PDB file of C-alpha atoms and ligand atoms in Angstrom:
ATOM      1  CA  UNK A 247     206.589  91.341 148.266  1.00  0.00           C
ATOM      2  CA  UNK A 248     203.861  91.746 145.611  1.00  0.00           C
ATOM      3  CA  UNK A 249     203.749  87.975 145.255  1.00  0.00           C
ATOM      4  CA  UNK A 250     203.127  87.619 148.988  1.00  0.00           C
ATOM      5  CA  UNK A 251     200.266  90.080 148.816  1.00  0.00           C
ATOM      6  CA  UNK A 252     198.783  88.119 145.908  1.00  0.00           C
ATOM      7  CA  UNK A 253     198.916  84.920 147.931  1.00  0.00           C
ATOM      8  CA  UNK A 254     197.184  86.593 150.842  1.00  0.00           C
ATOM      9  CA  UNK A 255     194.447  87.870 148.568  1.00  0.00           C
ATOM     10  CA  UNK A 256     193.839  84.406 147.173  1.00  0.00           C
ATOM     11  CA  UNK A 257     193.324  83.060 150.702  1.00  0.00           C
ATOM     12  CA  UNK A 258     190.824  85.774 151.490  1.00  0.00           C
ATOM     13  CA  UNK A 259     187.403  84.568 150.429  1.00  0.00           C
ATOM     14  CA  UNK A 260     184.774  87.237 149.990  1.00  0.00           C
ATOM     15  CA  UNK A 261     181.423  85.713 148.988  1.00  0.00           C
ATOM     16  CA  UNK A 262     179.986  89.042 147.844  1.00  0.00           C
ATOM     17  CA  UNK A 263     182.976  89.667 145.619  1.00  0.00           C
ATOM     18  CA  UNK A 264     182.779  86.156 144.209  1.00  0.00           C
ATOM     19  CA  UNK A 265     179.086  86.500 143.426  1.00  0.00           C
ATOM     20  CA  UNK A 266     179.862  89.753 141.579  1.00  0.00           C
ATOM     21  CA  UNK A 267     182.651  88.054 139.607  1.00  0.00           C
ATOM     22  CA  UNK A 268     180.379  85.181 138.587  1.00  0.00           C
ATOM     23  CA  UNK A 269     177.580  87.541 137.631  1.00  0.00           C
ATOM     24  CA  UNK A 270     179.954  89.574 135.486  1.00  0.00           C
ATOM     25  CA  UNK A 271     181.243  86.461 133.737  1.00  0.00           C
ATOM     26  CA  UNK A 272     177.686  85.357 132.974  1.00  0.00           C
ATOM     27  CA  UNK A 273     176.758  88.803 131.660  1.00  0.00           C
ATOM     28  CA  UNK A 274     179.834  88.839 129.399  1.00  0.00           C
ATOM     29  CA  UNK A 275     178.887  85.387 128.073  1.00  0.00           C
ATOM     30  CA  UNK A 276     175.389  86.670 127.218  1.00  0.00           C
ATOM     31  CA  UNK A 277     176.727  89.955 125.834  1.00  0.00           C
ATOM     32  CA  UNK A 278     178.689  87.966 123.207  1.00  0.00           C
ATOM     33  CA  UNK A 279     175.400  86.627 121.805  1.00  0.00           C
ATOM     34  CA  UNK A 280     173.300  89.750 122.238  1.00  0.00           C
ATOM     35  CA  UNK A 281     173.888  91.316 118.781  1.00  0.00           C
ATOM     36  CA  UNK A 282     173.188  88.041 116.962  1.00  0.00           C
ATOM     37  CA  UNK A 283     170.154  87.353 119.150  1.00  0.00           C
ATOM     38  CA  UNK A 284     168.707  90.789 118.344  1.00  0.00           C
ATOM     39  CA  UNK A 285     168.509  91.794 122.014  1.00  0.00           C
ATOM     40  CA  UNK A 286     169.566  95.436 121.545  1.00  0.00           C
ATOM     41  CA  UNK A 287     167.336  98.365 120.793  1.00  0.00           C
ATOM     42  CA  UNK A 288     168.172 102.036 120.354  1.00  0.00           C
ATOM     43  CA  UNK A 289     166.093 104.440 122.386  1.00  0.00           C
ATOM     44  CA  UNK A 290     166.120 108.139 121.542  1.00  0.00           C
ATOM     45  CA  UNK A 291     166.011 111.147 123.849  1.00  0.00           C
ATOM     46  CA  UNK A 292     165.037 114.536 122.366  1.00  0.00           C
ATOM     47  CA  UNK A 293     167.327 117.564 122.499  1.00  0.00           C
ATOM     48  CA  UNK A 294     165.205 120.733 122.426  1.00  0.00           C
ATOM     49  CA  UNK A 295     165.699 124.471 121.938  1.00  0.00           C
ATOM     50  CA  UNK A 296     164.395 127.338 124.108  1.00  0.00           C
ATOM     51  CA  UNK A 297     160.932 126.920 122.513  1.00  0.00           C
ATOM     52  CA  UNK A 298     160.961 123.209 123.403  1.00  0.00           C
ATOM     53  CA  UNK A 299     161.131 122.378 119.750  1.00  0.00           C
ATOM     54  CA  UNK A 300     163.010 119.154 119.025  1.00  0.00           C
ATOM     55  CA  UNK A 301     166.266 119.776 117.166  1.00  0.00           C
ATOM     56  CA  UNK A 302     167.689 116.295 117.401  1.00  0.00           C
ATOM     57  CA  UNK A 303     167.961 113.211 119.572  1.00  0.00           C
ATOM     58  CA  UNK A 304     170.624 111.227 121.387  1.00  0.00           C
ATOM     59  CA  UNK A 305     170.671 107.482 120.677  1.00  0.00           C
ATOM     60  CA  UNK A 306     170.905 105.487 123.915  1.00  0.00           C
ATOM     61  CA  UNK A 307     171.481 101.757 123.822  1.00  0.00           C
ATOM     62  CA  UNK A 308     169.124  99.367 125.626  1.00  0.00           C
ATOM     63  CA  UNK A 309     169.794  95.674 126.199  1.00  0.00           C
ATOM     64  CA  UNK A 310     166.721  93.489 126.699  1.00  0.00           C
ATOM     65  CA  UNK A 311     168.163  90.372 128.312  1.00  0.00           C
ATOM     66  CA  UNK A 312     165.893  87.322 127.899  1.00  0.00           C
ATOM     67  CA  UNK A 313     166.128  86.496 131.617  1.00  0.00           C
ATOM     68  CA  UNK A 314     167.071  89.715 133.446  1.00  0.00           C
ATOM     69  CA  UNK A 315     164.925  92.122 131.426  1.00  0.00           C
ATOM     70  CA  UNK A 316     166.428  95.512 130.642  1.00  0.00           C
ATOM     71  CA  UNK A 317     170.076  95.812 131.691  1.00  0.00           C
ATOM     72  CA  UNK A 318     171.129  99.474 132.065  1.00  0.00           C
ATOM     73  CA  UNK A 319     174.043 100.737 129.930  1.00  0.00           C
ATOM     74  CA  UNK A 320     176.054 101.671 133.020  1.00  0.00           C
ATOM     75  CA  UNK A 321     176.059  97.944 133.812  1.00  0.00           C
ATOM     76  CA  UNK A 322     177.036  96.485 130.428  1.00  0.00           C
ATOM     77  CA  UNK A 323     178.920  99.251 128.535  1.00  0.00           C
ATOM     78  CA  UNK A 324     181.965  99.036 130.856  1.00  0.00           C
ATOM     79  CA  UNK A 325     181.997  95.222 130.383  1.00  0.00           C
ATOM     80  CA  UNK A 326     181.716  95.673 126.626  1.00  0.00           C
ATOM     81  CA  UNK A 327     184.637  98.108 126.714  1.00  0.00           C
ATOM     82  CA  UNK A 328     186.820  95.807 128.839  1.00  0.00           C
ATOM     83  CA  UNK A 329     186.200  92.792 126.613  1.00  0.00           C
ATOM     84  CA  UNK A 330     186.343  94.522 123.226  1.00  0.00           C
ATOM     85  CA  UNK A 331     182.706  93.601 122.561  1.00  0.00           C
ATOM     86  CA  UNK A 332     182.066  97.342 122.248  1.00  0.00           C
ATOM     87  CA  UNK A 333     183.456  97.086 118.688  1.00  0.00           C
ATOM     88  CA  UNK A 334     180.704  94.874 117.187  1.00  0.00           C
ATOM     89  CA  UNK A 335     178.098  96.463 119.491  1.00  0.00           C
ATOM     90  CA  UNK A 336     179.208  99.980 118.551  1.00  0.00           C
ATOM     91  CA  UNK A 337     179.041  99.064 114.875  1.00  0.00           C
ATOM     92  CA  UNK A 338     175.461  97.856 115.347  1.00  0.00           C
ATOM     93  CA  UNK A 339     174.627 101.170 117.081  1.00  0.00           C
ATOM     94  CA  UNK A 340     176.091 103.211 114.201  1.00  0.00           C
ATOM     95  CA  UNK A 341     174.280 101.123 111.571  1.00  0.00           C
ATOM     96  CA  UNK A 342     170.967 101.359 113.408  1.00  0.00           C
ATOM     97  CA  UNK A 343     171.214 105.114 114.057  1.00  0.00           C
ATOM     98  CA  UNK A 344     172.221 105.784 110.438  1.00  0.00           C
ATOM     99  CA  UNK A 345     169.341 103.652 109.123  1.00  0.00           C
ATOM    100  CA  UNK A 346     167.014 105.733 111.333  1.00  0.00           C
ATOM    101  CA  UNK A 347     168.481 108.981 109.974  1.00  0.00           C
ATOM    102  CA  UNK A 348     167.946 107.732 106.426  1.00  0.00           C
ATOM    103  CA  UNK A 349     164.337 106.751 107.213  1.00  0.00           C
ATOM    104  CA  UNK A 350     163.642 110.194 108.701  1.00  0.00           C
ATOM    105  CA  UNK A 351     164.600 111.774 105.392  1.00  0.00           C
ATOM    106  CA  UNK A 352     161.095 110.759 104.198  1.00  0.00           C
ATOM    107  CA  UNK A 353     159.431 112.168 107.339  1.00  0.00           C
ATOM    108  CA  UNK A 354     158.574 115.863 107.053  1.00  0.00           C
ATOM    109  CA  UNK A 355     158.539 116.389 110.833  1.00  0.00           C
ATOM    110  CA  UNK A 356     161.840 114.634 111.482  1.00  0.00           C
ATOM    111  CA  UNK A 357     163.989 115.139 108.420  1.00  0.00           C
ATOM    112  CA  UNK A 358     165.992 118.001 109.973  1.00  0.00           C
ATOM    113  CA  UNK A 359     166.715 116.167 113.223  1.00  0.00           C
ATOM    114  CA  UNK A 360     170.247 115.169 114.115  1.00  0.00           C
ATOM    115  CA  UNK A 361     171.153 111.897 115.860  1.00  0.00           C
ATOM    116  CA  UNK A 362     173.969 111.894 118.410  1.00  0.00           C
ATOM    117  CA  UNK A 363     175.719 108.547 118.937  1.00  0.00           C
ATOM    118  CA  UNK A 364     178.005 107.791 121.887  1.00  0.00           C
ATOM    119  CA  UNK A 365     181.383 106.519 120.705  1.00  0.00           C
ATOM    120  CA  UNK A 366     183.808 105.013 123.198  1.00  0.00           C
ATOM    121  CA  UNK A 367     187.563 105.480 123.027  1.00  0.00           C
ATOM    122  CA  UNK A 368     188.162 101.923 121.989  1.00  0.00           C
ATOM    123  CA  UNK A 369     185.902 102.358 118.970  1.00  0.00           C
ATOM    124  CA  UNK A 370     187.442 105.636 117.864  1.00  0.00           C
ATOM    125  CA  UNK A 371     190.934 104.190 118.272  1.00  0.00           C
ATOM    126  CA  UNK A 372     190.357 101.230 115.939  1.00  0.00           C
ATOM    127  CA  UNK A 373     192.499 101.868 112.881  1.00  0.00           C
ATOM    128  CA  UNK A 374     189.529 101.106 110.623  1.00  0.00           C
ATOM    129  CA  UNK A 375     187.033 103.474 112.284  1.00  0.00           C
ATOM    130  CA  UNK A 376     186.979 106.106 109.514  1.00  0.00           C
ATOM    131  CA  UNK A 377     186.508 103.434 106.823  1.00  0.00           C
ATOM    132  CA  UNK A 378     183.861 101.702 108.884  1.00  0.00           C
ATOM    133  CA  UNK A 379     181.834 104.875 109.287  1.00  0.00           C
ATOM    134  CA  UNK A 380     182.217 105.714 105.594  1.00  0.00           C
ATOM    135  CA  UNK A 381     180.816 102.281 104.683  1.00  0.00           C
ATOM    136  CA  UNK A 382     177.917 102.596 107.136  1.00  0.00           C
ATOM    137  CA  UNK A 383     176.979 106.009 105.704  1.00  0.00           C
ATOM    138  CA  UNK A 384     177.127 104.627 102.153  1.00  0.00           C
ATOM    139  CA  UNK A 385     175.185 101.474 102.948  1.00  0.00           C
ATOM    140  CA  UNK A 386     172.376 103.252 104.805  1.00  0.00           C
ATOM    141  CA  UNK A 387     172.265 106.425 102.716  1.00  0.00           C
ATOM    142  CA  UNK A 388     172.195 108.517 105.909  1.00  0.00           C
ATOM    143  CA  UNK A 389     172.997 112.237 105.559  1.00  0.00           C
ATOM    144  CA  UNK A 390     176.399 112.488 107.284  1.00  0.00           C
ATOM    145  CA  UNK A 391     175.829 116.101 108.307  1.00  0.00           C
ATOM    146  CA  UNK A 392     172.978 114.982 110.606  1.00  0.00           C
ATOM    147  CA  UNK A 393     175.184 112.537 112.511  1.00  0.00           C
ATOM    148  CA  UNK A 394     176.848 113.681 115.740  1.00  0.00           C
ATOM    149  CA  UNK A 395     179.503 111.633 117.524  1.00  0.00           C
ATOM    150  CA  UNK A 396     179.648 112.090 121.297  1.00  0.00           C
ATOM    151  CA  UNK A 397     183.101 111.618 122.811  1.00  0.00           C
ATOM    152  CA  UNK A 398     184.078 111.972 126.453  1.00  0.00           C
ATOM    153  CA  UNK A 399     187.132 113.805 127.708  1.00  0.00           C
ATOM    154  CA  UNK A 400     188.823 110.484 128.587  1.00  0.00           C
ATOM    155  CA  UNK A 401     189.100 109.678 124.869  1.00  0.00           C
ATOM    156  CA  UNK A 402     191.262 112.754 124.452  1.00  0.00           C
ATOM    157  CA  UNK A 403     193.677 111.953 127.242  1.00  0.00           C
ATOM    158  CA  UNK A 404     196.357 110.070 125.346  1.00  0.00           C
ATOM    159  CA  UNK A 405     197.481 110.426 121.739  1.00  0.00           C
ATOM    160  CA  UNK A 406     195.963 113.873 121.449  1.00  0.00           C
ATOM    161  CA  UNK A 407     197.618 114.523 118.096  1.00  0.00           C
ATOM    162  CA  UNK A 408     196.398 111.333 116.421  1.00  0.00           C
ATOM    163  CA  UNK A 409     192.929 111.789 117.918  1.00  0.00           C
ATOM    164  CA  UNK A 410     192.700 115.300 116.479  1.00  0.00           C
ATOM    165  CA  UNK A 411     193.873 114.006 113.087  1.00  0.00           C
ATOM    166  CA  UNK A 412     191.243 111.267 113.134  1.00  0.00           C
ATOM    167  CA  UNK A 413     188.496 113.687 114.182  1.00  0.00           C
ATOM    168  CA  UNK A 414     189.434 115.939 111.258  1.00  0.00           C
ATOM    169  CA  UNK A 415     189.237 112.981 108.850  1.00  0.00           C
ATOM    170  CA  UNK A 416     185.764 112.165 110.181  1.00  0.00           C
ATOM    171  CA  UNK A 417     184.715 115.806 109.777  1.00  0.00           C
ATOM    172  CA  UNK A 418     185.598 115.487 106.095  1.00  0.00           C
ATOM    173  CA  UNK A 419     182.890 112.814 105.840  1.00  0.00           C
ATOM    174  CA  UNK A 420     180.485 115.477 107.118  1.00  0.00           C
ATOM    175  CA  UNK A 421     179.912 114.253 110.693  1.00  0.00           C
ATOM    176  CA  UNK A 422     180.329 116.544 113.725  1.00  0.00           C
ATOM    177  CA  UNK A 423     181.420 116.115 117.325  1.00  0.00           C
ATOM    178  CA  UNK A 424     180.095 116.816 120.808  1.00  0.00           C
ATOM    179  CA  UNK A 425     182.169 116.570 123.971  1.00  0.00           C
ATOM    180  CA  UNK A 426     179.974 114.616 126.417  1.00  0.00           C
ATOM    181  CA  UNK A 427     179.815 114.860 130.239  1.00  0.00           C
ATOM    182  CA  UNK A 428     181.930 117.987 129.995  1.00  0.00           C
ATOM    183  CA  UNK A 429     183.450 119.161 133.262  1.00  0.00           C
ATOM    184  CA  UNK A 430     183.867 115.709 134.807  1.00  0.00           C
ATOM    185  CA  UNK A 431     187.122 114.827 133.030  1.00  0.00           C
ATOM    186  CA  UNK A 432     190.471 116.478 132.649  1.00  0.00           C
ATOM    187  CA  UNK A 433     190.332 118.433 129.415  1.00  0.00           C
ATOM    188  CA  UNK A 434     193.205 120.757 128.878  1.00  0.00           C
ATOM    189  CA  UNK A 435     191.838 124.116 127.857  1.00  0.00           C
ATOM    190  CA  UNK A 436     194.853 124.625 125.602  1.00  0.00           C
ATOM    191  CA  UNK A 437     193.920 121.857 123.169  1.00  0.00           C
ATOM    192  CA  UNK A 438     190.157 122.204 123.560  1.00  0.00           C
ATOM    193  CA  UNK A 439     190.296 124.986 120.998  1.00  0.00           C
ATOM    194  CA  UNK A 440     192.160 122.726 118.556  1.00  0.00           C
ATOM    195  CA  UNK A 441     189.457 120.052 118.545  1.00  0.00           C
ATOM    196  CA  UNK A 442     186.865 120.198 115.753  1.00  0.00           C
ATOM    197  CA  UNK A 443     183.891 120.367 118.130  1.00  0.00           C
ATOM    198  CA  UNK A 444     180.375 121.494 117.342  1.00  0.00           C
ATOM    199  CA  UNK A 445     179.291 121.560 120.979  1.00  0.00           C
ATOM    200  CA  UNK A 446     179.947 120.820 124.639  1.00  0.00           C
ATOM    201  CA  UNK A 447     177.463 118.912 126.800  1.00  0.00           C
ATOM    202  CA  UNK A 448     177.323 120.148 130.391  1.00  0.00           C
ATOM    203  CA  UNK A 449     177.281 117.077 132.632  1.00  0.00           C
ATOM    204  CA  UNK A 450     174.066 116.329 134.506  1.00  0.00           C
ATOM    205  CA  UNK A 451     175.877 116.338 137.869  1.00  0.00           C
ATOM    206  CA  UNK A 452     176.330 120.134 137.661  1.00  0.00           C
ATOM    207  CA  UNK A 453     172.747 120.765 136.529  1.00  0.00           C
ATOM    208  CA  UNK A 454     171.394 118.654 139.423  1.00  0.00           C
ATOM    209  CA  UNK A 455     172.685 121.032 142.085  1.00  0.00           C
ATOM    210  CA  UNK A 456     172.705 124.507 140.538  1.00  0.00           C
ATOM    211  CA  UNK A 457     170.327 125.776 143.251  1.00  0.00           C
ATOM    212  CA  UNK A 458     171.926 123.922 146.177  1.00  0.00           C
ATOM    213  CA  UNK A 459     175.617 124.263 145.389  1.00  0.00           C
ATOM    214  CA  UNK A 460     177.038 127.615 144.319  1.00  0.00           C
ATOM    215  CA  UNK A 461     180.175 125.847 143.002  1.00  0.00           C
ATOM    216  CA  UNK A 462     178.124 123.712 140.612  1.00  0.00           C
ATOM    217  CA  UNK A 463     176.228 126.809 139.482  1.00  0.00           C
ATOM    218  CA  UNK A 464     179.541 128.574 138.828  1.00  0.00           C
ATOM    219  CA  UNK A 465     180.866 125.569 136.888  1.00  0.00           C
ATOM    220  CA  UNK A 466     177.709 125.318 134.743  1.00  0.00           C
ATOM    221  CA  UNK A 467     177.855 129.057 134.028  1.00  0.00           C
ATOM    222  CA  UNK A 468     181.559 128.841 133.182  1.00  0.00           C
ATOM    223  CA  UNK A 469     181.067 125.948 130.733  1.00  0.00           C
ATOM    224  CA  UNK A 470     178.347 127.908 128.899  1.00  0.00           C
ATOM    225  CA  UNK A 471     180.645 130.950 128.740  1.00  0.00           C
ATOM    226  CA  UNK A 472     183.566 128.772 127.582  1.00  0.00           C
ATOM    227  CA  UNK A 473     181.484 127.365 124.713  1.00  0.00           C
ATOM    228  CA  UNK A 474     180.448 130.886 123.750  1.00  0.00           C
ATOM    229  CA  UNK A 475     184.031 132.107 123.641  1.00  0.00           C
ATOM    230  CA  UNK A 476     185.065 129.046 121.601  1.00  0.00           C
ATOM    231  CA  UNK A 477     182.095 129.888 119.342  1.00  0.00           C
ATOM    232  CA  UNK A 478     180.571 126.454 119.659  1.00  0.00           C
ATOM    233  CA  UNK A 479     177.203 125.254 120.968  1.00  0.00           C
ATOM    234  CA  UNK A 480     176.327 123.942 124.398  1.00  0.00           C
ATOM    235  CA  UNK A 481     173.702 121.419 125.557  1.00  0.00           C
ATOM    236  CA  UNK A 482     172.592 121.061 129.185  1.00  0.00           C
ATOM    237  CA  UNK A 483     172.099 117.383 130.107  1.00  0.00           C
ATOM    238  CA  UNK A 484     169.726 116.043 132.738  1.00  0.00           C
ATOM    239  CA  UNK A 485     167.313 118.995 132.904  1.00  0.00           C
ATOM    240  CA  UNK A 486     164.463 117.872 135.165  1.00  0.00           C
ATOM    241  CA  UNK A 487     162.646 121.036 136.312  1.00  0.00           C
ATOM    242  CA  UNK A 488     161.271 124.216 134.697  1.00  0.00           C
ATOM    243  CA  UNK A 489     163.355 126.230 137.204  1.00  0.00           C
ATOM    244  CA  UNK A 490     166.567 124.616 135.942  1.00  0.00           C
ATOM    245  CA  UNK A 491     165.596 125.393 132.354  1.00  0.00           C
ATOM    246  CA  UNK A 492     164.789 129.017 133.226  1.00  0.00           C
ATOM    247  CA  UNK A 493     168.165 129.427 134.978  1.00  0.00           C
ATOM    248  CA  UNK A 494     169.997 127.872 132.029  1.00  0.00           C
ATOM    249  CA  UNK A 495     168.230 130.134 129.514  1.00  0.00           C
ATOM    250  CA  UNK A 496     169.136 133.168 131.644  1.00  0.00           C
ATOM    251  CA  UNK A 497     172.744 132.022 131.602  1.00  0.00           C
ATOM    252  CA  UNK A 498     172.921 131.715 127.824  1.00  0.00           C
ATOM    253  CA  UNK A 499     172.250 128.022 127.211  1.00  0.00           C
ATOM    254  CA  UNK A 500     170.202 127.299 124.067  1.00  0.00           C
ATOM    255  CA  UNK A 501     169.836 123.511 123.942  1.00  0.00           C
ATOM    256  CA  UNK A 502     168.445 121.151 126.569  1.00  0.00           C
ATOM    257  CA  UNK A 503     168.042 117.440 127.190  1.00  0.00           C
ATOM    258  CA  UNK A 504     166.358 115.812 130.152  1.00  0.00           C
ATOM    259  CA  UNK A 505     163.360 114.117 131.704  1.00  0.00           C
ATOM    260  CA  UNK A 506     161.576 117.526 131.811  1.00  0.00           C
ATOM    261  CA  UNK A 507     161.032 117.131 128.053  1.00  0.00           C
ATOM    262  CA  UNK A 508     161.184 113.387 127.557  1.00  0.00           C
ATOM    263  CA  UNK A 509     162.832 110.227 128.771  1.00  0.00           C
ATOM    264  CA  UNK A 510     164.683 108.161 126.185  1.00  0.00           C
ATOM    265  CA  UNK A 511     161.938 106.324 124.232  1.00  0.00           C
ATOM    266  CA  UNK A 512     161.589 103.826 121.393  1.00  0.00           C
ATOM    267  CA  UNK A 513     161.620 105.604 118.005  1.00  0.00           C
ATOM    268  CA  UNK A 514     157.927 104.914 117.380  1.00  0.00           C
ATOM    269  CA  UNK A 515     157.100 106.793 120.613  1.00  0.00           C
ATOM    270  CA  UNK A 516     159.014 109.969 119.791  1.00  0.00           C
ATOM    271  CA  UNK A 517     156.713 112.979 119.986  1.00  0.00           C
ATOM    272  CA  UNK A 518     156.776 115.540 117.230  1.00  0.00           C
ATOM    273  CA  UNK A 519     157.852 119.007 118.340  1.00  0.00           C
ATOM    274  CA  UNK A 520     157.327 121.142 120.338  1.00  0.00           C
ATOM    275  CA  UNK A 521     157.188 119.196 123.579  1.00  0.00           C
ATOM    276  CA  UNK A 522     154.675 120.724 126.000  1.00  0.00           C
ATOM    277  CA  UNK A 523     155.349 120.693 129.703  1.00  0.00           C
ATOM    278  CA  UNK A 524     153.066 118.231 131.445  1.00  0.00           C
ATOM    279  CA  UNK A 525     153.343 119.896 134.858  1.00  0.00           C
TER     280      UNK A 525
HETATM  281  P1  C2E B1126     175.369 109.807 128.393  1.00  0.00           P
HETATM  282  O1  C2E B1126     175.872 109.691 127.001  1.00  0.00           O
HETATM  283  O2  C2E B1126     175.863 110.940 129.204  1.00  0.00           O
HETATM  284  O3  C2E B1126     173.772 109.818 128.266  1.00  0.00           O
HETATM  285  C1  C2E B1126     172.931 110.560 129.086  1.00  0.00           C
HETATM  286  C2  C2E B1126     172.350 109.692 130.191  1.00  0.00           C
HETATM  287  O4  C2E B1126     171.621 110.522 131.083  1.00  0.00           O
HETATM  288  C3  C2E B1126     171.363 108.630 129.683  1.00  0.00           C
HETATM  289  O5  C2E B1126     171.480 107.498 130.554  1.00  0.00           O
HETATM  290  C4  C2E B1126     170.019 109.338 129.906  1.00  0.00           C
HETATM  291  O6  C2E B1126     168.930 108.445 130.028  1.00  0.00           O
HETATM  292  C5  C2E B1126     170.295 110.054 131.200  1.00  0.00           C
HETATM  293  N1  C2E B1126     169.424 111.216 131.378  1.00  0.00           N
HETATM  294  C6  C2E B1126     169.052 112.130 130.450  1.00  0.00           C
HETATM  295  N2  C2E B1126     168.269 113.074 131.001  1.00  0.00           N
HETATM  296  C7  C2E B1126     168.115 112.755 132.312  1.00  0.00           C
HETATM  297  C8  C2E B1126     167.394 113.360 133.402  1.00  0.00           C
HETATM  298  O7  C2E B1126     166.744 114.385 133.278  1.00  0.00           O
HETATM  299  N3  C2E B1126     167.481 112.725 134.606  1.00  0.00           N
HETATM  300  C9  C2E B1126     168.208 111.578 134.779  1.00  0.00           C
HETATM  301  N4  C2E B1126     168.219 111.026 136.006  1.00  0.00           N
HETATM  302  N5  C2E B1126     168.906 110.990 133.772  1.00  0.00           N
HETATM  303  C10 C2E B1126     168.851 111.589 132.555  1.00  0.00           C
HETATM  304  P2  C2E B1126     171.574 106.016 129.986  1.00  0.00           P
HETATM  305  O8  C2E B1126     170.695 105.841 128.796  1.00  0.00           O
HETATM  306  O9  C2E B1126     171.373 105.101 131.150  1.00  0.00           O
HETATM  307  O10 C2E B1126     173.076 105.901 129.486  1.00  0.00           O
HETATM  308  C11 C2E B1126     174.145 105.994 130.386  1.00  0.00           C
HETATM  309  C12 C2E B1126     175.465 106.100 129.674  1.00  0.00           C
HETATM  310  O11 C2E B1126     175.759 104.892 128.935  1.00  0.00           O
HETATM  311  C13 C2E B1126     175.509 107.201 128.602  1.00  0.00           C
HETATM  312  O12 C2E B1126     175.712 108.452 129.228  1.00  0.00           O
HETATM  313  C14 C2E B1126     176.688 106.743 127.770  1.00  0.00           C
HETATM  314  O13 C2E B1126     177.899 107.103 128.374  1.00  0.00           O
HETATM  315  C15 C2E B1126     176.545 105.232 127.828  1.00  0.00           C
HETATM  316  N6  C2E B1126     175.895 104.760 126.580  1.00  0.00           N
HETATM  317  C16 C2E B1126     174.574 104.671 126.276  1.00  0.00           C
HETATM  318  N7  C2E B1126     174.396 104.208 125.010  1.00  0.00           N
HETATM  319  C17 C2E B1126     175.644 104.007 124.509  1.00  0.00           C
HETATM  320  C18 C2E B1126     176.146 103.536 123.239  1.00  0.00           C
HETATM  321  O14 C2E B1126     175.407 103.250 122.278  1.00  0.00           O
HETATM  322  N8  C2E B1126     177.512 103.448 123.098  1.00  0.00           N
HETATM  323  C19 C2E B1126     178.365 103.788 124.118  1.00  0.00           C
HETATM  324  N9  C2E B1126     179.692 103.671 123.914  1.00  0.00           N
HETATM  325  N10 C2E B1126     177.937 104.247 125.298  1.00  0.00           N
HETATM  326  C20 C2E B1126     176.592 104.354 125.500  1.00  0.00           C
HETATM  327 MG1   MG B1127     176.042 110.943 125.497  1.00  0.00          MG
HETATM  328 MG1   MG B1128     176.412 112.767 128.978  1.00  0.00          MG
HETATM  329 MG1   MG B1129     177.010 110.136 131.326  1.00  0.00          MG
END
């Protein structure tokens, strides 16, 4: 039965699908060389408080492909995860972000900033992840208490107990955790309170439609209230207008990230705080 279906699928030639498959294979081939060829760069997007003062940044990976130019993370991160290349790439991201944190220790305007790094499930689940991070912190001299690891709810789906244990081990190094894209996954509220989290990040998709969709507004408001009752922080992602910021402030949110303040930029372009509104 299944075999028959497989045979039928092989006979069915879809040129668009084949082009996509070839393109993916070529991208994966290039992705294998990208760390060694120095094609990655970390961009940083400010996270600001109610006074638009920068409190920290999120590190966002950029791949400058020699032929295709900048490839967006949504295009290559899933490929890196599927192929395991996320392990060496993720290590490069951690090393680069920690080196930046160490360098900012000499910079009066930036020494208090935190850097949030996105960590995928595959990275966190490597048995050597705690040791790896310990070595990176030692090698770079970065202050661990300024490093934030952003996890998504999907990471917490299986092996909850071992994930919690590992997060606690990492907390002992001094690092802290944010739960990214919150509201889009399937977090169980019962173990949310057992996770050592410093903050939740409200997903951009809810912020986008707070004025058009009363459900999204209710969800955004509920996530802020949930963080408050868990006594942890909350960051609104994807804030693009002053009206959205005003609404979020009125609903108790204290930290914001979005194009309203700054796009992700190269570290040398990061503005010192506070960020004035251009409009
Ligand atoms: P994320 O961690 O949720 O990062 C936030 C994304 O929202 C970034 O997209 C950022 O540029 C975008 N964004 C922020 N504010 C606004 C806004 O006001 N408007 C709009 N339209 N977009 C906004 P980016 O840089 O394309 O990254 C996409 C995703 O790729 C990230 O989502 C994260 O899941 C993943 N990613 C990026 N860098 C890394 C990395 O170093 N490691 C891993 N594992 N994943 C990464
Ligand atoms: Mg993130
Ligand atoms: Mg996010
Ligand atoms: Mg996202």
